[in-house]
């Protein structure tokens, strides 16, 4: 208890449990949406913010601290140096050049790899036991980059991947059926973005398989309708970026849901970017990260689901893996 506090100190004022620390690297639109969602969902005792712009960083940290009277007590620290992240349980990396309207995610690659070379090694050194959650785009390749640069086991390096795409997918199906998106199960897998694969057979509503009844009850629910929904999911990010310049709220909630599963050892299944070599015919030698449904807990990725894919879906996944692997090899890591 600090000097001057009117409460009489007792013999033990030390915390009884280990405190949970989450660091967010990159205090831009996405990083701050993630930080504030983690804060309001009470997932951390300490949040460390890191950014290359000291004034913006201090402004963001103060702005969050000023909400203290309305929230559970969370220590918020910030700094331009990775030392502020020391002993993190979870490090979320959002730093990066922002995707410009019309720019593909793969175009961002070279700009962001150079940043990751500066960011990841010191972060890994300060928190050698942390979970690393990569959000910057192109997220699948940068998850591979973070894995290589950190030296962490693959189980502790995760990309936010298609967790967000799947939420967009569930939202669109839910709107179509007029039910809550939380009761719609539906996976997008593969590469986050342009070549992501919609797994139509995975759609269930309230636990009941939905594709057949959708087709039976909606005369227009044919292949074209399915492809229309897939394209709306893939185009969703571009539409938001075109309208408001960036995306933030949905990725904030998406990452907070991953943080909850990881830090609270929930063992929930999320489509996230994991080391996919060996799954669905992807060559063992291709160390690519792609989204597959994965069971997440305190130790990171606890297991990966082998889905029942159609040959076309598996072939699409292998095509994405091949393209991503070609990109990874160019990096010389
Ligand atoms: P932004 O608002 O430009 O924020 C990026 C931040 O990174 C800025 O504040 C920079 O100052 C900071 N930064 C740059 N260099 C460093 C450095 N060396 N160390 C620390 N911080 C640094 O971009 P925004 O927040 O909109 O997007 C961030 C990244 O998230 C981009 O790569 C997006 O493409 C990606 N997204 C990924 C999504 C996903 O589903 N995986 C979803 C949305 C955005």
Coordinates of C-alpha atoms and ligand atoms in Angstrom, one line a residue, residues 24-32 50-53 56 79-80 93-100 105 108 112 114-116 118-119 134-140 142 159-165 168 192 237 241 245-248 250-252 254-255, ligand 1:
X24 CA 0.3 -5.3 -27.9
X25 CA 3.0 -4.2 -30.4
X26 CA 1.7 -1.5 -32.7
X27 CA -0.7 1.0 -31.1
X28 CA -2.5 1.8 -34.3
X29 CA -6.2 1.3 -35.1
X30 CA -6.0 -2.5 -34.8
X31 CA -3.7 -2.7 -31.8
X32 CA -5.8 -0.2 -29.8
X50 CA 4.6 -0.6 -27.8
X51 CA 4.8 1.7 -30.8
X52 CA 7.5 3.5 -32.8
X53 CA 5.7 6.9 -32.4
X56 CA 0.8 8.8 -30.2
X79 CA 7.2 2.4 -24.3
X80 CA 9.0 2.4 -27.6
X93 CA 1.9 -8.2 -32.9
X94 CA -0.1 -5.7 -35.0
X95 CA 2.7 -3.4 -36.0
X96 CA 2.9 -3.0 -39.7
X97 CA 2.3 -0.9 -42.7
X98 CA -1.5 -0.6 -43.3
X99 CA -3.1 -2.2 -46.2
X100 CA -4.0 0.5 -48.7
X105 CA -2.1 -8.6 -48.6
X108 CA 2.5 -5.7 -47.9
X112 CA 6.4 -5.9 -42.9
X114 CA 11.7 -5.7 -42.4
X115 CA 9.6 -4.5 -39.4
X116 CA 9.4 -8.0 -37.9
X118 CA 13.3 -5.4 -35.6
X119 CA 10.4 -6.4 -33.4
X134 CA 0.4 -12.4 -35.1
X135 CA -2.1 -10.1 -36.6
X136 CA -0.2 -7.9 -39.1
X137 CA -0.8 -8.8 -42.8
X138 CA -0.1 -10.9 -44.7
X139 CA -0.8 -12.7 -41.5
X140 CA 0.0 -16.3 -42.6
X142 CA 4.2 -13.1 -41.0
X159 CA -1.7 -16.2 -36.6
X160 CA -5.2 -14.7 -36.1
X161 CA -5.8 -16.1 -39.6
X162 CA -9.4 -16.8 -40.6
X163 CA -10.9 -16.4 -37.2
X164 CA -12.2 -13.1 -38.4
X165 CA -13.1 -14.4 -41.9
X168 CA -17.9 -12.6 -41.3
X192 CA -6.6 -15.2 -44.5
X237 CA -12.3 -6.4 -45.4
X241 CA -11.2 -0.4 -45.7
X245 CA -9.9 3.5 -44.2
X246 CA -9.1 0.5 -41.9
X247 CA -10.8 -2.3 -40.0
X248 CA -10.7 -2.4 -36.3
X250 CA -14.2 -6.9 -35.6
X251 CA -10.5 -7.8 -35.4
X252 CA -10.4 -6.4 -31.9
X254 CA -11.7 -11.7 -32.9
X255 CA -8.3 -11.4 -31.2
Ligands
LIG1 P1 -1.9 1.4 -38.3 O1 -3.1 2.2 -37.7 O2 -1.1 2.1 -39.3 O3 -1.0 0.9 -37.1 C1 0.2 0.3 -37.2 C2 1.1 0.8 -36.1 O4 2.3 0.1 -36.1 C3 1.4 2.3 -36.1 O5 0.9 3.0 -35.0 C4 2.9 2.4 -36.3 O6 3.5 3.5 -35.7 C5 3.3 1.0 -35.6 N1 4.6 0.6 -35.9 C6 5.3 0.8 -37.0 N2 6.6 0.3 -36.9 C7 6.7 -0.1 -35.6 C8 7.7 -0.7 -34.8 N3 8.9 -0.9 -35.4 N4 7.5 -1.0 -33.6 C9 6.3 -0.8 -33.0 N5 5.3 -0.2 -33.7 C10 5.5 0.1 -35.0 O7 -2.4 0.0 -39.0 P2 -3.7 -0.8 -38.5 O8 -3.7 -0.9 -37.0 O9 -4.9 -0.4 -39.2 O10 -3.2 -2.3 -39.0 C11 -2.1 -3.0 -38.5 C12 -1.9 -4.3 -39.2 O11 -3.0 -5.2 -38.9 C13 -1.8 -4.2 -40.7 O12 -0.8 -5.0 -41.2 C14 -3.2 -4.7 -41.2 O13 -3.2 -5.2 -42.5 C15 -3.4 -5.8 -40.2 N6 -4.8 -6.3 -40.0 C16 -4.9 -7.7 -39.9 C17 -6.2 -8.2 -39.7 C18 -6.3 -9.7 -39.6 O14 -7.4 -10.3 -39.6 N7 -5.2 -10.4 -39.4 C19 -7.3 -7.4 -39.7 C20 -7.1 -6.1 -39.8 C21 -5.9 -5.4 -40.0

